[in-house]
PDB file of C-alpha atoms in Angstrom:
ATOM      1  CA  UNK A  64     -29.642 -72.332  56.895  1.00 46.00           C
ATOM      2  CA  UNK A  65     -30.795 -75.332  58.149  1.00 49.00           C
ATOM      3  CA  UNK A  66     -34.411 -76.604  56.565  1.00 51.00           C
ATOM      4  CA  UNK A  67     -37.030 -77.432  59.501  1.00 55.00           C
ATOM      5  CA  UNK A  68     -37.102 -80.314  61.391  1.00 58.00           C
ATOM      6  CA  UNK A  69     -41.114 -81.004  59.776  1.00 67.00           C
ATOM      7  CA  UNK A  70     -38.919 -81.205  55.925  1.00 77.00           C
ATOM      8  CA  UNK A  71     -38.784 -84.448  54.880  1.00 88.00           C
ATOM      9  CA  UNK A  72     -36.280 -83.950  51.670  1.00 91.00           C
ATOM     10  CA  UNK A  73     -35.967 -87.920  51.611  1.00 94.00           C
ATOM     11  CA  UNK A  74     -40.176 -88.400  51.013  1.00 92.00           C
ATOM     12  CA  UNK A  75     -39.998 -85.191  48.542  1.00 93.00           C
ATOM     13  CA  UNK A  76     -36.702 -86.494  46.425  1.00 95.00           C
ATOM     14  CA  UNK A  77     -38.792 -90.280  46.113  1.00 95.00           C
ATOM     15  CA  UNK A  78     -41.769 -88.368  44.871  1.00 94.00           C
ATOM     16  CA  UNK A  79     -40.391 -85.830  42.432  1.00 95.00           C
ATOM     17  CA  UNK A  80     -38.889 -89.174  40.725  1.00 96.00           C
ATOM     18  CA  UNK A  81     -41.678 -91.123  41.141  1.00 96.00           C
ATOM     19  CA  UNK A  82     -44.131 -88.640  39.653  1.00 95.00           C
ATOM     20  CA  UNK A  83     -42.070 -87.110  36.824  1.00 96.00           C
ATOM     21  CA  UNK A  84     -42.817 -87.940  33.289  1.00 96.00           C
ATOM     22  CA  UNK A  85     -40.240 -85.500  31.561  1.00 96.00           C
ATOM     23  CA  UNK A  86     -37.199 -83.710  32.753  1.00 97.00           C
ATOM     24  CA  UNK A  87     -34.385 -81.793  31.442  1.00 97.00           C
ATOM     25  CA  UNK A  88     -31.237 -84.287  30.428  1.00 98.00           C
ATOM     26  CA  UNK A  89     -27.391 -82.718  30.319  1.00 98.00           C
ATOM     27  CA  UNK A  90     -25.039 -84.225  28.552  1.00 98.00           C
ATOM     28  CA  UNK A  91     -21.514 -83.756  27.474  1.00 98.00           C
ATOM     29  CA  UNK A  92     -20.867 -82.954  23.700  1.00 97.00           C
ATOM     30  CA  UNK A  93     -18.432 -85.506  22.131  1.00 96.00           C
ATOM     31  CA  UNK A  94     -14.955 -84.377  21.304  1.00 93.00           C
ATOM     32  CA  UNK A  95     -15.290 -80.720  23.406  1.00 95.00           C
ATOM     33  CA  UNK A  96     -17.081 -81.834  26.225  1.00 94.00           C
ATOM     34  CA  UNK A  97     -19.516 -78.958  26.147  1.00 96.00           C
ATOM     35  CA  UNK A  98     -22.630 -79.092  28.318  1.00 96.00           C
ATOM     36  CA  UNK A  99     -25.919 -79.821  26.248  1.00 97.00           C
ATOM     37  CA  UNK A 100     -29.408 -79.967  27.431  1.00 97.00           C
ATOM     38  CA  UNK A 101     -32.584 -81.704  25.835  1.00 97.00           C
ATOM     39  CA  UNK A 102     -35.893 -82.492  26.649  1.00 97.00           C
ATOM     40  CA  UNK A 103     -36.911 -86.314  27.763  1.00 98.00           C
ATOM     41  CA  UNK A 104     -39.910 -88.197  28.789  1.00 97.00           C
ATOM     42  CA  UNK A 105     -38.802 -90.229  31.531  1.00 98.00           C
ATOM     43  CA  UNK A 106     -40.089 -92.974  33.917  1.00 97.00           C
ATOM     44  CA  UNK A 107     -39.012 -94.639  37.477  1.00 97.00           C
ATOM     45  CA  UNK A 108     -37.394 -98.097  38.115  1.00 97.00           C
ATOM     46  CA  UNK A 109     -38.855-100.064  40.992  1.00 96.00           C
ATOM     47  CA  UNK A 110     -35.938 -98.554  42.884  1.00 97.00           C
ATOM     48  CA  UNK A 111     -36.991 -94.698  41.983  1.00 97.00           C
ATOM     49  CA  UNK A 112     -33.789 -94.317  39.566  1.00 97.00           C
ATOM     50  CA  UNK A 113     -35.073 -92.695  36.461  1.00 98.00           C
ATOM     51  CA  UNK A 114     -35.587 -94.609  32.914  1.00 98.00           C
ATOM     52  CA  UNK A 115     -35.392 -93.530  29.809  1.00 98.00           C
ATOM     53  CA  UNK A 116     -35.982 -94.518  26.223  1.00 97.00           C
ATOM     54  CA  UNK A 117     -34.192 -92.514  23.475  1.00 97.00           C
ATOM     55  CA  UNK A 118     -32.782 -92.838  19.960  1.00 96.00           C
ATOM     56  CA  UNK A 119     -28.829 -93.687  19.179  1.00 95.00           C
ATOM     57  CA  UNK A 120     -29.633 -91.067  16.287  1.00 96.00           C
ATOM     58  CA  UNK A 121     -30.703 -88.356  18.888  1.00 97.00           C
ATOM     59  CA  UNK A 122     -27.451 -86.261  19.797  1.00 97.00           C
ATOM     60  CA  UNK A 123     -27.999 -86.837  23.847  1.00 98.00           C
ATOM     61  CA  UNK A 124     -27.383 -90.893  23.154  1.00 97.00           C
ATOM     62  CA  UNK A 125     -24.104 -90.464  21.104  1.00 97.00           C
ATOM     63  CA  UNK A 126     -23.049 -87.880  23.965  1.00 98.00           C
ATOM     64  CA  UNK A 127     -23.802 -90.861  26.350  1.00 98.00           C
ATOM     65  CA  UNK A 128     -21.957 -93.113  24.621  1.00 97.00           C
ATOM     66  CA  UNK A 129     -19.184 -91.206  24.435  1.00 97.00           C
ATOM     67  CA  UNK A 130     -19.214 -90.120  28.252  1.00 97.00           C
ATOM     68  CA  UNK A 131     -22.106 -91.661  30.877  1.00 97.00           C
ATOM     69  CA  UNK A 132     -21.891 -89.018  33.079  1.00 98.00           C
ATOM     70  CA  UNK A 133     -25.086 -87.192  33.175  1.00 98.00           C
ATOM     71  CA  UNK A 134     -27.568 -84.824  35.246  1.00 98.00           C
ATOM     72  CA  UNK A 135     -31.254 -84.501  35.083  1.00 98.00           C
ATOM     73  CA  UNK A 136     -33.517 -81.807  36.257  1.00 97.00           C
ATOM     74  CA  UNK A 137     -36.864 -82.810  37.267  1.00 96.00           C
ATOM     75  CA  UNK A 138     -39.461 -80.484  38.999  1.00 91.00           C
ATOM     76  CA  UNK A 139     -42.895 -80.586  40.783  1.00 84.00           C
ATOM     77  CA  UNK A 140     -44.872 -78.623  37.360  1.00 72.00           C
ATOM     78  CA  UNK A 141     -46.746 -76.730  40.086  1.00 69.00           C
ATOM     79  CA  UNK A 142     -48.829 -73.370  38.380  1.00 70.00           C
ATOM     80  CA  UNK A 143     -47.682 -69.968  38.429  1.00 73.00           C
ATOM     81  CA  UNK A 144     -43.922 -69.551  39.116  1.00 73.00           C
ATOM     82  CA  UNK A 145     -41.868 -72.573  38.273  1.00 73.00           C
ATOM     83  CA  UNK A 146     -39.043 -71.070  40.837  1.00 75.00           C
ATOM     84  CA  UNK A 147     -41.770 -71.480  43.496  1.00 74.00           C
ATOM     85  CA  UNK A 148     -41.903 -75.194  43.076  1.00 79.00           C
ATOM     86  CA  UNK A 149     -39.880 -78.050  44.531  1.00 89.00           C
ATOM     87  CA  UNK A 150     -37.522 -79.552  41.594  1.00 93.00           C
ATOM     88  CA  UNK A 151     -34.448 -81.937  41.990  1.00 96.00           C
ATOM     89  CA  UNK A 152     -31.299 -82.233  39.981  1.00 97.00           C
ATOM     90  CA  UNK A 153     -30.068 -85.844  40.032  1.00 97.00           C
ATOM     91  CA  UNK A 154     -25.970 -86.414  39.054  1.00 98.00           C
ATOM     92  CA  UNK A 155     -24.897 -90.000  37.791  1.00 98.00           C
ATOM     93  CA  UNK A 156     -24.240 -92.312  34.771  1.00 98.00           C
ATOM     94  CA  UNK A 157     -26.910 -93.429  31.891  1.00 98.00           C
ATOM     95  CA  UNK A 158     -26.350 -97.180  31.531  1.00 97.00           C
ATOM     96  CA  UNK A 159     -27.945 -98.872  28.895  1.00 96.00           C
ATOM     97  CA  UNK A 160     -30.025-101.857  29.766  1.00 94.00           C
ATOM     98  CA  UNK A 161     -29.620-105.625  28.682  1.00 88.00           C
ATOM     99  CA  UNK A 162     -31.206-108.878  28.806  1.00 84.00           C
ATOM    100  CA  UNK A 163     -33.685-109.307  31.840  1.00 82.00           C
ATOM    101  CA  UNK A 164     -32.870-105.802  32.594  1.00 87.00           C
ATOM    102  CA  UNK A 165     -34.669-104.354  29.665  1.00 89.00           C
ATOM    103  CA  UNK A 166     -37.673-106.068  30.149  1.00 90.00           C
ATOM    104  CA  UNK A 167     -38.118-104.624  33.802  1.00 90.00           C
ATOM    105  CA  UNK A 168     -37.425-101.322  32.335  1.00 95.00           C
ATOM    106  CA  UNK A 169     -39.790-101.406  29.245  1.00 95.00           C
ATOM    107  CA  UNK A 170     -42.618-102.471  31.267  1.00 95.00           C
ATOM    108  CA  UNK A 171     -42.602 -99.981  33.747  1.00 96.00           C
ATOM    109  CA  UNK A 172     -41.759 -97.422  30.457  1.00 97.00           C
ATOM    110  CA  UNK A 173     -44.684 -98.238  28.936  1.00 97.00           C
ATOM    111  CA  UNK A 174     -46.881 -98.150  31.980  1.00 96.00           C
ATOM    112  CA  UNK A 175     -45.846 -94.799  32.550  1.00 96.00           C
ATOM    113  CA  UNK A 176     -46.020 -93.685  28.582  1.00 97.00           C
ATOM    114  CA  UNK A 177     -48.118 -96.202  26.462  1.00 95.00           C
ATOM    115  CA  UNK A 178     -47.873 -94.118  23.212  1.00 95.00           C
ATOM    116  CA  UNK A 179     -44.333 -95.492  23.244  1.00 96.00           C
ATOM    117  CA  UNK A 180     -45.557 -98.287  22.441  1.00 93.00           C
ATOM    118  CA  UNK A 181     -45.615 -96.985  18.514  1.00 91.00           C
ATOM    119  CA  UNK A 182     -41.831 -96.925  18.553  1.00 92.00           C
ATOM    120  CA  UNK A 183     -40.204 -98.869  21.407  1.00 93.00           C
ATOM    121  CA  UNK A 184     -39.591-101.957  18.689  1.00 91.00           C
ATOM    122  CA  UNK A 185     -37.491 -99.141  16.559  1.00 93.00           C
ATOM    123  CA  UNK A 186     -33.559-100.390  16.056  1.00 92.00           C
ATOM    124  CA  UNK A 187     -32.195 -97.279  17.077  1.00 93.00           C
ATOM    125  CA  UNK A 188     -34.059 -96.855  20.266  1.00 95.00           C
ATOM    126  CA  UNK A 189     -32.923 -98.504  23.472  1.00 95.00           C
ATOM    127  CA  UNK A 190     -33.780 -98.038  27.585  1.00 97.00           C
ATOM    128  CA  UNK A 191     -31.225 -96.484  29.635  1.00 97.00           C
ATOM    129  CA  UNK A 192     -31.311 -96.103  33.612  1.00 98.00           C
ATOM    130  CA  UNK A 193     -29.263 -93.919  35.164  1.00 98.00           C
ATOM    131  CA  UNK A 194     -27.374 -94.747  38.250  1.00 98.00           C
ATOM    132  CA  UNK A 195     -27.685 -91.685  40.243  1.00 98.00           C
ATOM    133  CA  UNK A 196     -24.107 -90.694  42.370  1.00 98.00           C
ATOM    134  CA  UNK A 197     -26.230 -88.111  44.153  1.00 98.00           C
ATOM    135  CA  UNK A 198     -28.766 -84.850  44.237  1.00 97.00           C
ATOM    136  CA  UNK A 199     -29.632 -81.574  44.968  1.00 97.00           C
ATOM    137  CA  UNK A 200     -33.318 -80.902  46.251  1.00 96.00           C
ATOM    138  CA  UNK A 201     -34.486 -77.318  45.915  1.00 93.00           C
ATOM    139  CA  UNK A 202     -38.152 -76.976  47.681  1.00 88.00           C
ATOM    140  CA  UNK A 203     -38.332 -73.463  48.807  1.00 79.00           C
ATOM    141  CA  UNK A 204     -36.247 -71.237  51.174  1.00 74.00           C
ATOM    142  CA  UNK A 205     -34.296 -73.179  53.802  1.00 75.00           C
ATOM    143  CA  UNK A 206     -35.322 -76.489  52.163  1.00 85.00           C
ATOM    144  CA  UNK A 207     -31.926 -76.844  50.034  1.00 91.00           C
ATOM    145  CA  UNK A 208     -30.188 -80.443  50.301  1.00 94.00           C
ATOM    146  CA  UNK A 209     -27.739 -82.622  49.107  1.00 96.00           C
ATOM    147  CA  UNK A 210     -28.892 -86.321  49.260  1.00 97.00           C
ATOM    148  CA  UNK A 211     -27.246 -89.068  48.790  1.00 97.00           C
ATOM    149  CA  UNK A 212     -28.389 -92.252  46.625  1.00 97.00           C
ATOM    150  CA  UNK A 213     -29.202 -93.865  49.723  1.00 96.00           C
ATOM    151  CA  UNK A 214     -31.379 -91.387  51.144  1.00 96.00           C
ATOM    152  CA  UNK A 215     -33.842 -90.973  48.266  1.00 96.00           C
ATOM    153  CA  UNK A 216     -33.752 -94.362  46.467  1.00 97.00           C
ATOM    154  CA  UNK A 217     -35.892 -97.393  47.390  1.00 97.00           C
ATOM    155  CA  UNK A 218     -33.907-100.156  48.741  1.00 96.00           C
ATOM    156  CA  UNK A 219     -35.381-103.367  46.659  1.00 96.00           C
ATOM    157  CA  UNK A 220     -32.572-106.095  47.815  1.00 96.00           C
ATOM    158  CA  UNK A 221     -35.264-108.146  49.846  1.00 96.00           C
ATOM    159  CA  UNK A 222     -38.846-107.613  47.454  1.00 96.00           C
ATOM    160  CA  UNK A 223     -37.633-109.923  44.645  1.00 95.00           C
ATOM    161  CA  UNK A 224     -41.110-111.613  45.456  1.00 97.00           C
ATOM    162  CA  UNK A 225     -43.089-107.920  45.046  1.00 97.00           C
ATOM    163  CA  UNK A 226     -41.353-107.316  41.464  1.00 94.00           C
ATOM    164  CA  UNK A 227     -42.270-110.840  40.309  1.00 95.00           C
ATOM    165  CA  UNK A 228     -45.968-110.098  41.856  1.00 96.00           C
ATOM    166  CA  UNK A 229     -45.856-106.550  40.430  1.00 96.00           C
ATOM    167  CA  UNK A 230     -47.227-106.471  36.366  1.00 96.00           C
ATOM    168  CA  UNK A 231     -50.082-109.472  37.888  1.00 96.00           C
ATOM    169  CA  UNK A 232     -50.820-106.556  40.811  1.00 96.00           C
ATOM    170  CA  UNK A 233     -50.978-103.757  38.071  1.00 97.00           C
ATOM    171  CA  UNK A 234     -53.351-105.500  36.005  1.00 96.00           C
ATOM    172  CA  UNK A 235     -55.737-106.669  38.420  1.00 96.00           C
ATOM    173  CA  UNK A 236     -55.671-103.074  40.162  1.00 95.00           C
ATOM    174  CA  UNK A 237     -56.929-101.886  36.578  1.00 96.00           C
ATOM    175  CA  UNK A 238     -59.364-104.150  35.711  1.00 95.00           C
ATOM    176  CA  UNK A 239     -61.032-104.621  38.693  1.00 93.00           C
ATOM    177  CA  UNK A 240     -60.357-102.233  41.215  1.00 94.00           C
ATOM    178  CA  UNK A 241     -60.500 -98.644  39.795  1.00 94.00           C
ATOM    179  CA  UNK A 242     -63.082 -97.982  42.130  1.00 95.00           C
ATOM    180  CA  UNK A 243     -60.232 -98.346  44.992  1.00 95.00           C
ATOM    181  CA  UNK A 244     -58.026 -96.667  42.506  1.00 96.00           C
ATOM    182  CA  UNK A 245     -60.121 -93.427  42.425  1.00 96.00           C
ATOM    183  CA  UNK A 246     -60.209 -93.804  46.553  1.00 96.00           C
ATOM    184  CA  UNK A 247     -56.972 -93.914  47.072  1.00 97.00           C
ATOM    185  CA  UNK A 248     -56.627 -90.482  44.906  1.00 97.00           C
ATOM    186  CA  UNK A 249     -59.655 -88.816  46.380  1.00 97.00           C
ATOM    187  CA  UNK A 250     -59.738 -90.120  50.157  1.00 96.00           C
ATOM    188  CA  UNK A 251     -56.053 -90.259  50.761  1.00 97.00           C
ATOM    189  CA  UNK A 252     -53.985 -87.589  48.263  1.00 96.00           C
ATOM    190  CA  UNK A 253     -56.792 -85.186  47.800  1.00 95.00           C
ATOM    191  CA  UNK A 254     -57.056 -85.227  44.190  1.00 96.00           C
ATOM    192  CA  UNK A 255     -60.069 -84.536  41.806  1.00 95.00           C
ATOM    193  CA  UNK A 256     -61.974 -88.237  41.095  1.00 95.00           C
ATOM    194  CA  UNK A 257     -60.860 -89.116  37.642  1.00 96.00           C
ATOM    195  CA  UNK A 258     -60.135 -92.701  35.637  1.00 96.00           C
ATOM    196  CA  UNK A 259     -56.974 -93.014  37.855  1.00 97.00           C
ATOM    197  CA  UNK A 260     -54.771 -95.562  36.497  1.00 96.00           C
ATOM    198  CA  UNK A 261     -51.930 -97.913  38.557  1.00 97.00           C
ATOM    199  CA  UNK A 262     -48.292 -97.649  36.526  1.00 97.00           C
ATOM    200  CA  UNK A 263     -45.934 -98.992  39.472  1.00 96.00           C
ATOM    201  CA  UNK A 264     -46.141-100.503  42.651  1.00 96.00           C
ATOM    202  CA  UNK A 265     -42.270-100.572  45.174  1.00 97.00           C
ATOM    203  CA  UNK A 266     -42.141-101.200  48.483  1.00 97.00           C
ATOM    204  CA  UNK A 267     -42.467 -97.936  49.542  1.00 97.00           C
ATOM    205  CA  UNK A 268     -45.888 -97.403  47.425  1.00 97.00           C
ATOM    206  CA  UNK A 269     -47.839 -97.154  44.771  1.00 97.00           C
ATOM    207  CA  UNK A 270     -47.641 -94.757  41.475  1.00 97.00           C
ATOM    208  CA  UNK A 271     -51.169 -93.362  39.462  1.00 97.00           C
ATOM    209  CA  UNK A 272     -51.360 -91.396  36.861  1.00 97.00           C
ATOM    210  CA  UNK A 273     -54.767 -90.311  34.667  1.00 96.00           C
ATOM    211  CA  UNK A 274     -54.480 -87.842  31.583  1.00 92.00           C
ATOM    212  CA  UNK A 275     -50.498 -86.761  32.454  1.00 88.00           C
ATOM    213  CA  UNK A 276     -51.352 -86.046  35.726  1.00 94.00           C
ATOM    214  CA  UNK A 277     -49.596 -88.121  37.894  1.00 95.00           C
ATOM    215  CA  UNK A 278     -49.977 -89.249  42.032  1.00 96.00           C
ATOM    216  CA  UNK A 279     -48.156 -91.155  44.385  1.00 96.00           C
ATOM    217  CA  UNK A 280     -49.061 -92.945  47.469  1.00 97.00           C
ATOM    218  CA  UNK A 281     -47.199 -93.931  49.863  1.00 96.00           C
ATOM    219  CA  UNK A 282     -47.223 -97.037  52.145  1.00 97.00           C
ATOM    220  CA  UNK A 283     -47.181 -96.609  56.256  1.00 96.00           C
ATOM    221  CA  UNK A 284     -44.577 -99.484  56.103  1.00 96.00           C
ATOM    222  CA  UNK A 285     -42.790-101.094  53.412  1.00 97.00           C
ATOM    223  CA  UNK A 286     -44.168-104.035  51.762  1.00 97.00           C
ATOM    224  CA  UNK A 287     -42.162-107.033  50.142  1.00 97.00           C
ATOM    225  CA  UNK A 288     -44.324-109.347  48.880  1.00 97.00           C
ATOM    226  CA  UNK A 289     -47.266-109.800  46.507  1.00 96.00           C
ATOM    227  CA  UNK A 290     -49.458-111.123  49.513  1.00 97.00           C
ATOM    228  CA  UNK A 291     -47.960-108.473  51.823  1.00 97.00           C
ATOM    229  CA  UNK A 292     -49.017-105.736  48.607  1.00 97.00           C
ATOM    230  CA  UNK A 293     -52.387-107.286  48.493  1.00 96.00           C
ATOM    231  CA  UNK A 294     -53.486-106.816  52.107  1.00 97.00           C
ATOM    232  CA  UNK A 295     -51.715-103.011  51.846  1.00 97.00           C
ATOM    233  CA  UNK A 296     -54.455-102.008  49.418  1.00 97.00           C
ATOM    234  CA  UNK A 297     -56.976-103.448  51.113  1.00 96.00           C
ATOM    235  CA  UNK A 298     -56.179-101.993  54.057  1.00 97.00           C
ATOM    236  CA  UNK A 299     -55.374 -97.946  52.559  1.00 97.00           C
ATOM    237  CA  UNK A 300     -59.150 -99.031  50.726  1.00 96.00           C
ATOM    238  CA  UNK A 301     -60.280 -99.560  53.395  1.00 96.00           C
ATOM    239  CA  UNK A 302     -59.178 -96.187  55.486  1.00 96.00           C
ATOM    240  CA  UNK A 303     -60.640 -94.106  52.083  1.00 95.00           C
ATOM    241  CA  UNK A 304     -63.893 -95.290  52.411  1.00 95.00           C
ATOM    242  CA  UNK A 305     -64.051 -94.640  56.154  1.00 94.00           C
ATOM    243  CA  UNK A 306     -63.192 -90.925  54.985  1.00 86.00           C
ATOM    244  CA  UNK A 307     -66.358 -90.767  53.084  1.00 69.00           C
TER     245      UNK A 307
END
């Protein structure tokens, strides 16, 4: 069955990783190659691919070391019947990250889970993205779908100038402009008015979370550049308030 033509599995797969802060990780056992599943927190690279940030003593690592190949299940937490709810399984390879690399992906870690904070200078811990190979979206009868990376990841080759602009953007959201902040989830994504918080901004949007809830907004057009970022909030600010 084909899912309607109103299905947008693309916008659904970007959210699911955008909003998820845990997910279910499979790995393969060293020396029989068994599947085994754990529980992770997890977080999103500027490009949507997940992050995570787990100990070389924890059995899942030494599986990863052994063999990269992965999957992770992520899903939509909705109440009542967790079968009712969209999820997404994503296939590919855990890389660990170095150098400049592992800066990027602590920051937007520890935006998205500041109590790591009490551990992320451990030895045995390290940040791994995975490189996803592809996906299967599940989001309710005929809305099954196999994506491919390039249909649910954010393309970032030409916003070098957004990711430098990015942790400046984040900070100045949070100090200053939480009354925009709680706008933005009110106004625009029908949420409940809360201390909403800004953990990521891409060019297809922007990423909130308050209390482990989490929201995502997304941009009528991509944006590239801090300045380009700047007038995007003050714009979607701009259409909350003429909601009220």
């Amino acid at each position: 069955m084909q899912p309607p033509p109103d299905f947008n599995a693309s916008r659904l797969a970007r959210s699911l990783l955008r909003r998820s802060r845990q997910g279910a990780l499979a790995t393969l056992m060293v020396g029989s190659g068994d599947p085994y599943c754990s529980l992770v927190n997890v977080a999103s690279h500027a490009d949507a691919s997940p992050i995570l940030l787990i100990s070389r003593l924890a059995l899942h690592t030494k599986n990863i070391i052994g063999d990269s190949r992965v999957s992770l299940m992520l899903d939509e937490r909705a109440a009542g019947d967790p079968l009712e709810g969209a999820r997404i399984m994503l296939a590919g390879r855990a890389e660990e990250a170095t150098g400049d690399q592992s800066a990027l992906l602590r920051r937007r870690y520890l935006n998205a889970h500041p109590s790591a904070e009490g551990f992320v200078e451990f030895k045995d811990f390290s940040f791994f993205r995975i490189a996803p190979s592809g996906a299967h979206l599940v989001a309710g009868f005929g809305r099954i779908v196999d994506l491919k990376p390039g249909q649910f990841l954010t393309d970032i080759s030409d916003a070098e100038a957004l990711l430098e602009a990015e942790p400046g953007a984040i900070q100045h959201m949070n100090e200053d402009h939480r009354e925009a902040m709680n706008l933005y989830a009110t106004k625009l994504l029908g949420a409940d008015s809360a201390d909403w918080t800004c953990t990521g901004c891409d060019p297809d949007g922007i990423d909130m979370q308050v209390d482990g809830k989490t929201l995502r907004l997304d941009f009528p057009e991509r944006v590239t550049s801090g300045m380009a970022l700047r007038k995007m909030l003050v714009r979607l600010a701009g259409e909350a308030r003429a909601k009220d």
